[in-house]
Amino acid sequence: MPTFDSGGTNIYYEVHGEGPPVLLTHGYSATAQMWRPQLEALGRSHQLIVWDIRGHGHSAVPADPSELTEAHAVADMTRLLDHLGIERAVIGGLSLGGYLSLAFQLRHPDRTQALLIIDTGPGFKKDAAREAWNRQANAMADEIAAKGVGALSDRSAEMATSQHDDLSGVVLAGRTLLTQYNPSVIESLPHIGCPSLVVVGALDEPFLAASSYMAGKIPDARLEVVADAGHAVNIDQPAAFNAVVGSFLRGLDPA
């Protein structure tokens, strides 16, 4: 099982295919396994790197709970690229993974060839909206703590099918990594200088407006709404998703 040490925490990852590198990050309470429908189709032309966020899947739960934050996750992404000897990559993800991709770009624009933002929200400018989101994140963590994996079974496909070595890491991440404390990511959108594709499922109503907002704020971003797909657009409609993303990736200039 491939892992690497990231500041004292073992992080699980997989590499599939050959070609220009694409780093894909899963959503909250999901794992790298959510990208299975993409590995063969997109791996024909690109090197796909998928990984488990710390506290999720096969990645370890940090010994210090304060080390499960946005900054630590972005550092894990950076160290993973370093571990693989990759200087620059397409950075993308779903939901929390998309938000972390935006956060990565904010800190490392020189290492971001392009952005792939899937069923994601960019955060909140207003404190009240951010606090409401944080209450929701904590409530979900409480539910998982109380019900275990049963709390995920009736959620979106990438969550419902996930398996974790230690569910306590998912609970902790809901109270730390999933919560937000400033508007830096949403305020960075107009300053993004790389090609960007925003993808959202047409049935993912909570994220339709956020996706349109990001596509309007990020210079020259492209928005694709996939029919008959919910939050797990890559699982709900893999052929359509792969076609849209594959076209975008093939259209990029070499890294």
PDB file of C-alpha atoms in Angstrom, residues 2-229:
ATOM      1  CA  PRO A   2       1.797   3.178  -1.169  1.00  0.00           C
ATOM      2  CA  THR A   3       2.140   5.848   1.509  1.00  0.00           C
ATOM      3  CA  PHE A   4       4.521   8.686   2.268  1.00  0.00           C
ATOM      4  CA  ASP A   5       5.341  10.581   5.437  1.00  0.00           C
ATOM      5  CA  SER A   6       3.904  14.099   5.492  1.00  0.00           C
ATOM      6  CA  GLY A   7       5.080  15.887   8.597  1.00  0.00           C
ATOM      7  CA  GLY A   8       4.708  12.757  10.718  1.00  0.00           C
ATOM      8  CA  THR A   9       1.398  11.565   9.238  1.00  0.00           C
ATOM      9  CA  ASN A  10       1.299   8.710   6.710  1.00  0.00           C
ATOM     10  CA  ILE A  11      -0.668   9.617   3.591  1.00  0.00           C
ATOM     11  CA  TYR A  12      -2.067   7.010   1.180  1.00  0.00           C
ATOM     12  CA  TYR A  13      -1.935   7.635  -2.570  1.00  0.00           C
ATOM     13  CA  GLU A  14      -2.208   5.889  -5.940  1.00  0.00           C
ATOM     14  CA  VAL A  15      -0.786   6.730  -9.369  1.00  0.00           C
ATOM     15  CA  HIS A  16      -2.531   5.589 -12.565  1.00  0.00           C
ATOM     16  CA  GLY A  17      -1.743   6.135 -16.240  1.00  0.00           C
ATOM     17  CA  GLU A  18       0.956   8.107 -17.972  1.00  0.00           C
ATOM     18  CA  GLY A  19       1.202  11.635 -19.309  1.00  0.00           C
ATOM     19  CA  PRO A  20       0.764  15.120 -17.861  1.00  0.00           C
ATOM     20  CA  PRO A  21      -0.032  14.843 -14.131  1.00  0.00           C
ATOM     21  CA  VAL A  22      -3.455  15.476 -12.606  1.00  0.00           C
ATOM     22  CA  LEU A  23      -3.885  15.510  -8.814  1.00  0.00           C
ATOM     23  CA  LEU A  24      -7.450  14.655  -7.762  1.00  0.00           C
ATOM     24  CA  THR A  25      -8.723  15.191  -4.216  1.00  0.00           C
ATOM     25  CA  HIS A  26     -11.903  13.556  -2.902  1.00  0.00           C
ATOM     26  CA  GLY A  27     -14.695  15.160  -0.901  1.00  0.00           C
ATOM     27  CA  TYR A  28     -15.346  15.100   2.825  1.00  0.00           C
ATOM     28  CA  SER A  29     -15.947  11.581   4.208  1.00  0.00           C
ATOM     29  CA  ALA A  30     -15.072  10.037   0.825  1.00  0.00           C
ATOM     30  CA  THR A  31     -11.769   8.456  -0.271  1.00  0.00           C
ATOM     31  CA  ALA A  32      -9.556   8.101  -3.339  1.00  0.00           C
ATOM     32  CA  GLN A  33     -11.787   5.216  -4.430  1.00  0.00           C
ATOM     33  CA  MET A  34     -14.410   7.700  -5.633  1.00  0.00           C
ATOM     34  CA  TRP A  35     -12.258   8.309  -8.732  1.00  0.00           C
ATOM     35  CA  ARG A  36     -12.432   4.682  -9.974  1.00  0.00           C
ATOM     36  CA  PRO A  37     -14.717   5.603 -12.909  1.00  0.00           C
ATOM     37  CA  GLN A  38     -12.044   7.999 -14.187  1.00  0.00           C
ATOM     38  CA  LEU A  39      -8.865   5.935 -13.895  1.00  0.00           C
ATOM     39  CA  GLU A  40      -9.055   4.032 -17.174  1.00  0.00           C
ATOM     40  CA  ALA A  41     -10.701   6.685 -19.332  1.00  0.00           C
ATOM     41  CA  LEU A  42      -8.560   9.656 -18.268  1.00  0.00           C
ATOM     42  CA  GLY A  43      -5.485   7.545 -17.528  1.00  0.00           C
ATOM     43  CA  ARG A  44      -5.045   6.858 -21.250  1.00  0.00           C
ATOM     44  CA  SER A  45      -3.699  10.375 -21.768  1.00  0.00           C
ATOM     45  CA  HIS A  46      -2.775  11.598 -18.276  1.00  0.00           C
ATOM     46  CA  GLN A  47      -1.107  10.466 -15.072  1.00  0.00           C
ATOM     47  CA  LEU A  48      -3.839  10.491 -12.413  1.00  0.00           C
ATOM     48  CA  ILE A  49      -2.748  10.892  -8.800  1.00  0.00           C
ATOM     49  CA  VAL A  50      -5.438  10.162  -6.223  1.00  0.00           C
ATOM     50  CA  TRP A  51      -4.989  10.170  -2.476  1.00  0.00           C
ATOM     51  CA  ASP A  52      -6.779   9.954   0.866  1.00  0.00           C
ATOM     52  CA  ILE A  53      -6.968  13.194   2.824  1.00  0.00           C
ATOM     53  CA  ARG A  54      -5.409  12.795   6.274  1.00  0.00           C
ATOM     54  CA  GLY A  55      -7.932  11.198   8.613  1.00  0.00           C
ATOM     55  CA  HIS A  56      -9.744   9.543   5.679  1.00  0.00           C
ATOM     56  CA  GLY A  57      -9.524   6.136   4.023  1.00  0.00           C
ATOM     57  CA  HIS A  58      -6.089   4.565   4.439  1.00  0.00           C
ATOM     58  CA  SER A  59      -4.360   7.791   5.498  1.00  0.00           C
ATOM     59  CA  ALA A  60      -3.495   8.110   9.164  1.00  0.00           C
ATOM     60  CA  VAL A  61      -5.266  10.252  11.728  1.00  0.00           C
ATOM     61  CA  PRO A  62      -2.789  12.878  12.985  1.00  0.00           C
ATOM     62  CA  ALA A  63      -1.597  12.284  16.530  1.00  0.00           C
ATOM     63  CA  ASP A  64      -2.243  15.973  17.231  1.00  0.00           C
ATOM     64  CA  PRO A  65      -5.864  16.967  16.397  1.00  0.00           C
ATOM     65  CA  SER A  66      -4.668  20.483  15.539  1.00  0.00           C
ATOM     66  CA  GLU A  67      -2.871  18.989  12.509  1.00  0.00           C
ATOM     67  CA  LEU A  68      -6.047  18.262  10.581  1.00  0.00           C
ATOM     68  CA  THR A  69      -6.650  21.628   8.952  1.00  0.00           C
ATOM     69  CA  GLU A  70      -6.854  23.193   5.502  1.00  0.00           C
ATOM     70  CA  ALA A  71      -3.208  24.271   5.757  1.00  0.00           C
ATOM     71  CA  HIS A  72      -2.095  20.732   6.609  1.00  0.00           C
ATOM     72  CA  ALA A  73      -4.108  19.235   3.745  1.00  0.00           C
ATOM     73  CA  VAL A  74      -2.605  21.703   1.264  1.00  0.00           C
ATOM     74  CA  ALA A  75       0.838  20.862   2.633  1.00  0.00           C
ATOM     75  CA  ASP A  76       0.062  17.164   2.064  1.00  0.00           C
ATOM     76  CA  MET A  77      -0.798  17.913  -1.572  1.00  0.00           C
ATOM     77  CA  THR A  78       2.456  19.809  -1.997  1.00  0.00           C
ATOM     78  CA  ARG A  79       4.531  17.077  -0.384  1.00  0.00           C
ATOM     79  CA  LEU A  80       2.811  14.417  -2.481  1.00  0.00           C
ATOM     80  CA  LEU A  81       3.834  16.212  -5.666  1.00  0.00           C
ATOM     81  CA  ASP A  82       7.357  16.582  -4.253  1.00  0.00           C
ATOM     82  CA  HIS A  83       7.411  12.888  -3.330  1.00  0.00           C
ATOM     83  CA  LEU A  84       6.571  12.002  -6.931  1.00  0.00           C
ATOM     84  CA  GLY A  85       9.019  14.511  -8.390  1.00  0.00           C
ATOM     85  CA  ILE A  86       6.264  16.591 -10.000  1.00  0.00           C
ATOM     86  CA  GLU A  87       6.811  20.325 -10.218  1.00  0.00           C
ATOM     87  CA  ARG A  88       3.493  21.332 -11.817  1.00  0.00           C
ATOM     88  CA  ALA A  89       0.142  19.596 -12.261  1.00  0.00           C
ATOM     89  CA  VAL A  90      -3.540  20.044 -12.960  1.00  0.00           C
ATOM     90  CA  ILE A  91      -5.099  20.381  -9.507  1.00  0.00           C
ATOM     91  CA  GLY A  92      -8.685  19.271  -9.036  1.00  0.00           C
ATOM     92  CA  GLY A  93     -11.228  17.805  -6.703  1.00  0.00           C
ATOM     93  CA  LEU A  94     -14.833  17.381  -5.689  1.00  0.00           C
ATOM     94  CA  SER A  95     -16.568  19.406  -2.958  1.00  0.00           C
ATOM     95  CA  LEU A  96     -14.050  19.733  -0.105  1.00  0.00           C
ATOM     96  CA  GLY A  97     -11.442  18.471  -2.572  1.00  0.00           C
ATOM     97  CA  GLY A  98     -12.310  21.285  -4.961  1.00  0.00           C
ATOM     98  CA  TYR A  99     -12.085  23.831  -2.164  1.00  0.00           C
ATOM     99  CA  LEU A 100      -8.663  22.461  -1.200  1.00  0.00           C
ATOM    100  CA  SER A 101      -7.637  22.725  -4.857  1.00  0.00           C
ATOM    101  CA  LEU A 102      -8.545  26.420  -4.806  1.00  0.00           C
ATOM    102  CA  ALA A 103      -6.613  26.805  -1.556  1.00  0.00           C
ATOM    103  CA  PHE A 104      -3.626  25.038  -3.131  1.00  0.00           C
ATOM    104  CA  GLN A 105      -3.721  27.383  -6.125  1.00  0.00           C
ATOM    105  CA  LEU A 106      -3.851  30.377  -3.801  1.00  0.00           C
ATOM    106  CA  ARG A 107      -0.653  29.251  -2.072  1.00  0.00           C
ATOM    107  CA  HIS A 108       1.088  27.679  -5.075  1.00  0.00           C
ATOM    108  CA  PRO A 109      -0.027  29.312  -8.344  1.00  0.00           C
ATOM    109  CA  ASP A 110       3.329  28.432  -9.902  1.00  0.00           C
ATOM    110  CA  ARG A 111       2.645  24.725  -9.362  1.00  0.00           C
ATOM    111  CA  THR A 112      -0.938  24.817 -10.685  1.00  0.00           C
ATOM    112  CA  GLN A 113      -1.139  24.204 -14.421  1.00  0.00           C
ATOM    113  CA  ALA A 114      -4.942  24.279 -14.410  1.00  0.00           C
ATOM    114  CA  LEU A 115      -7.885  23.898 -12.022  1.00  0.00           C
ATOM    115  CA  LEU A 116     -10.653  21.304 -12.114  1.00  0.00           C
ATOM    116  CA  ILE A 117     -13.382  22.358  -9.656  1.00  0.00           C
ATOM    117  CA  ILE A 118     -16.211  19.843  -9.240  1.00  0.00           C
ATOM    118  CA  ASP A 119     -19.460  20.346  -7.280  1.00  0.00           C
ATOM    119  CA  THR A 120     -17.677  22.773  -4.993  1.00  0.00           C
ATOM    120  CA  GLY A 121     -18.351  25.936  -3.026  1.00  0.00           C
ATOM    121  CA  PRO A 122     -15.679  28.658  -2.808  1.00  0.00           C
ATOM    122  CA  GLY A 123     -16.358  29.609   0.802  1.00  0.00           C
ATOM    123  CA  PHE A 124     -18.117  32.673   2.171  1.00  0.00           C
ATOM    124  CA  LYS A 125     -17.445  36.388   2.310  1.00  0.00           C
ATOM    125  CA  LYS A 126     -19.856  37.048   5.173  1.00  0.00           C
ATOM    126  CA  ASP A 127     -19.188  35.842   8.704  1.00  0.00           C
ATOM    127  CA  ALA A 128     -22.812  34.818   9.289  1.00  0.00           C
ATOM    128  CA  ALA A 129     -22.860  32.516   6.240  1.00  0.00           C
ATOM    129  CA  ARG A 130     -19.524  31.005   7.254  1.00  0.00           C
ATOM    130  CA  GLU A 131     -20.759  30.384  10.783  1.00  0.00           C
ATOM    131  CA  ALA A 132     -23.885  28.680   9.430  1.00  0.00           C
ATOM    132  CA  TRP A 133     -21.694  26.410   7.291  1.00  0.00           C
ATOM    133  CA  ASN A 134     -19.531  25.573  10.298  1.00  0.00           C
ATOM    134  CA  ARG A 135     -22.597  24.613  12.340  1.00  0.00           C
ATOM    135  CA  GLN A 136     -23.651  22.296   9.523  1.00  0.00           C
ATOM    136  CA  ALA A 137     -20.155  20.750   9.356  1.00  0.00           C
ATOM    137  CA  ASN A 138     -20.102  20.137  13.101  1.00  0.00           C
ATOM    138  CA  ALA A 139     -23.602  18.645  13.002  1.00  0.00           C
ATOM    139  CA  MET A 140     -22.504  16.188  10.321  1.00  0.00           C
ATOM    140  CA  ALA A 141     -19.453  15.244  12.386  1.00  0.00           C
ATOM    141  CA  ASP A 142     -21.719  14.689  15.398  1.00  0.00           C
ATOM    142  CA  GLU A 143     -23.981  12.436  13.331  1.00  0.00           C
ATOM    143  CA  ILE A 144     -21.052  10.325  12.107  1.00  0.00           C
ATOM    144  CA  ALA A 145     -19.725  10.073  15.665  1.00  0.00           C
ATOM    145  CA  ALA A 146     -23.119   8.853  16.853  1.00  0.00           C
ATOM    146  CA  LYS A 147     -24.122   6.547  13.969  1.00  0.00           C
ATOM    147  CA  GLY A 148     -20.799   5.467  12.480  1.00  0.00           C
ATOM    148  CA  VAL A 149     -20.759   4.523   8.798  1.00  0.00           C
ATOM    149  CA  GLY A 150     -24.547   4.363   8.890  1.00  0.00           C
ATOM    150  CA  ALA A 151     -24.533   8.158   8.828  1.00  0.00           C
ATOM    151  CA  LEU A 152     -22.985   8.016   5.343  1.00  0.00           C
ATOM    152  CA  SER A 153     -25.162   5.310   3.794  1.00  0.00           C
ATOM    153  CA  ASP A 154     -27.947   7.611   2.594  1.00  0.00           C
ATOM    154  CA  ARG A 155     -25.692  10.410   1.389  1.00  0.00           C
ATOM    155  CA  SER A 156     -24.127  11.119  -2.004  1.00  0.00           C
ATOM    156  CA  ALA A 157     -22.510   8.126  -3.742  1.00  0.00           C
ATOM    157  CA  GLU A 158     -18.908   9.102  -3.012  1.00  0.00           C
ATOM    158  CA  MET A 159     -19.704   9.168   0.722  1.00  0.00           C
ATOM    159  CA  ALA A 160     -22.024   6.174   0.859  1.00  0.00           C
ATOM    160  CA  THR A 161     -19.477   3.817  -0.690  1.00  0.00           C
ATOM    161  CA  SER A 162     -16.399   5.024   1.227  1.00  0.00           C
ATOM    162  CA  GLN A 163     -14.433   2.839   3.642  1.00  0.00           C
ATOM    163  CA  HIS A 164     -12.173   4.223   6.365  1.00  0.00           C
ATOM    164  CA  ASP A 165      -9.527   2.569   8.506  1.00  0.00           C
ATOM    165  CA  ASP A 166     -10.407   4.860  11.424  1.00  0.00           C
ATOM    166  CA  LEU A 167     -13.692   6.769  11.328  1.00  0.00           C
ATOM    167  CA  SER A 168     -12.535   9.027  14.166  1.00  0.00           C
ATOM    168  CA  GLY A 169     -10.439  10.911  11.599  1.00  0.00           C
ATOM    169  CA  VAL A 170     -13.540  11.690   9.533  1.00  0.00           C
ATOM    170  CA  VAL A 171     -15.325  12.974  12.625  1.00  0.00           C
ATOM    171  CA  LEU A 172     -12.356  15.153  13.533  1.00  0.00           C
ATOM    172  CA  ALA A 173     -12.071  16.466   9.975  1.00  0.00           C
ATOM    173  CA  GLY A 174     -15.709  17.549  10.059  1.00  0.00           C
ATOM    174  CA  ARG A 175     -14.920  19.770  13.029  1.00  0.00           C
ATOM    175  CA  THR A 176     -11.625  21.128  11.702  1.00  0.00           C
ATOM    176  CA  LEU A 177     -10.801  20.646   8.025  1.00  0.00           C
ATOM    177  CA  LEU A 178     -14.369  21.092   6.792  1.00  0.00           C
ATOM    178  CA  THR A 179     -14.934  24.280   8.780  1.00  0.00           C
ATOM    179  CA  GLN A 180     -13.843  27.679   7.449  1.00  0.00           C
ATOM    180  CA  TYR A 181     -12.527  30.789   9.172  1.00  0.00           C
ATOM    181  CA  ASN A 182     -11.788  33.456   6.558  1.00  0.00           C
ATOM    182  CA  PRO A 183     -12.798  34.529   3.021  1.00  0.00           C
ATOM    183  CA  SER A 184      -9.334  34.113   1.454  1.00  0.00           C
ATOM    184  CA  VAL A 185     -10.363  31.445  -1.064  1.00  0.00           C
ATOM    185  CA  ILE A 186     -13.479  33.163  -2.382  1.00  0.00           C
ATOM    186  CA  GLU A 187     -11.618  36.478  -2.572  1.00  0.00           C
ATOM    187  CA  SER A 188      -8.873  34.847  -4.637  1.00  0.00           C
ATOM    188  CA  LEU A 189     -11.152  33.837  -7.518  1.00  0.00           C
ATOM    189  CA  PRO A 190     -10.706  36.974  -9.697  1.00  0.00           C
ATOM    190  CA  HIS A 191      -6.937  36.616  -9.437  1.00  0.00           C
ATOM    191  CA  ILE A 192      -6.678  33.034 -10.700  1.00  0.00           C
ATOM    192  CA  GLY A 193      -4.499  33.037 -13.796  1.00  0.00           C
ATOM    193  CA  CYS A 194      -4.644  29.423 -14.967  1.00  0.00           C
ATOM    194  CA  PRO A 195      -7.201  27.615 -17.170  1.00  0.00           C
ATOM    195  CA  SER A 196     -10.143  26.502 -15.036  1.00  0.00           C
ATOM    196  CA  LEU A 197     -13.020  24.090 -15.567  1.00  0.00           C
ATOM    197  CA  VAL A 198     -16.012  24.184 -13.211  1.00  0.00           C
ATOM    198  CA  VAL A 199     -18.215  21.073 -13.369  1.00  0.00           C
ATOM    199  CA  VAL A 200     -21.485  20.519 -11.490  1.00  0.00           C
ATOM    200  CA  GLY A 201     -24.298  18.003 -11.616  1.00  0.00           C
ATOM    201  CA  ALA A 202     -27.591  19.493 -12.782  1.00  0.00           C
ATOM    202  CA  LEU A 203     -29.366  17.856  -9.815  1.00  0.00           C
ATOM    203  CA  ASP A 204     -26.873  19.157  -7.240  1.00  0.00           C
ATOM    204  CA  GLU A 205     -29.048  22.146  -6.364  1.00  0.00           C
ATOM    205  CA  PRO A 206     -27.027  23.405  -3.354  1.00  0.00           C
ATOM    206  CA  PHE A 207     -23.948  23.816  -5.583  1.00  0.00           C
ATOM    207  CA  LEU A 208     -25.434  25.147  -8.836  1.00  0.00           C
ATOM    208  CA  ALA A 209     -25.347  28.791  -7.772  1.00  0.00           C
ATOM    209  CA  ALA A 210     -21.857  28.451  -6.277  1.00  0.00           C
ATOM    210  CA  SER A 211     -20.573  26.888  -9.503  1.00  0.00           C
ATOM    211  CA  SER A 212     -22.055  29.667 -11.620  1.00  0.00           C
ATOM    212  CA  TYR A 213     -20.553  32.238  -9.255  1.00  0.00           C
ATOM    213  CA  MET A 214     -17.080  30.718  -9.546  1.00  0.00           C
ATOM    214  CA  ALA A 215     -17.296  30.458 -13.322  1.00  0.00           C
ATOM    215  CA  GLY A 216     -18.228  34.138 -13.434  1.00  0.00           C
ATOM    216  CA  LYS A 217     -15.475  35.277 -11.089  1.00  0.00           C
ATOM    217  CA  ILE A 218     -12.532  33.178 -12.333  1.00  0.00           C
ATOM    218  CA  PRO A 219     -11.136  34.780 -15.509  1.00  0.00           C
ATOM    219  CA  ASP A 220     -11.983  32.735 -18.625  1.00  0.00           C
ATOM    220  CA  ALA A 221     -13.337  29.821 -16.597  1.00  0.00           C
ATOM    221  CA  ARG A 222     -15.526  27.282 -18.368  1.00  0.00           C
ATOM    222  CA  LEU A 223     -18.717  25.955 -16.731  1.00  0.00           C
ATOM    223  CA  GLU A 224     -20.146  22.533 -17.565  1.00  0.00           C
ATOM    224  CA  VAL A 225     -23.464  21.365 -16.083  1.00  0.00           C
ATOM    225  CA  VAL A 226     -23.872  17.594 -16.436  1.00  0.00           C
ATOM    226  CA  ALA A 227     -27.464  16.388 -16.898  1.00  0.00           C
ATOM    227  CA  ASP A 228     -29.001  13.747 -14.618  1.00  0.00           C
ATOM    228  CA  ALA A 229     -26.155  13.960 -12.094  1.00  0.00           C
TER     229      ALA A 229
END
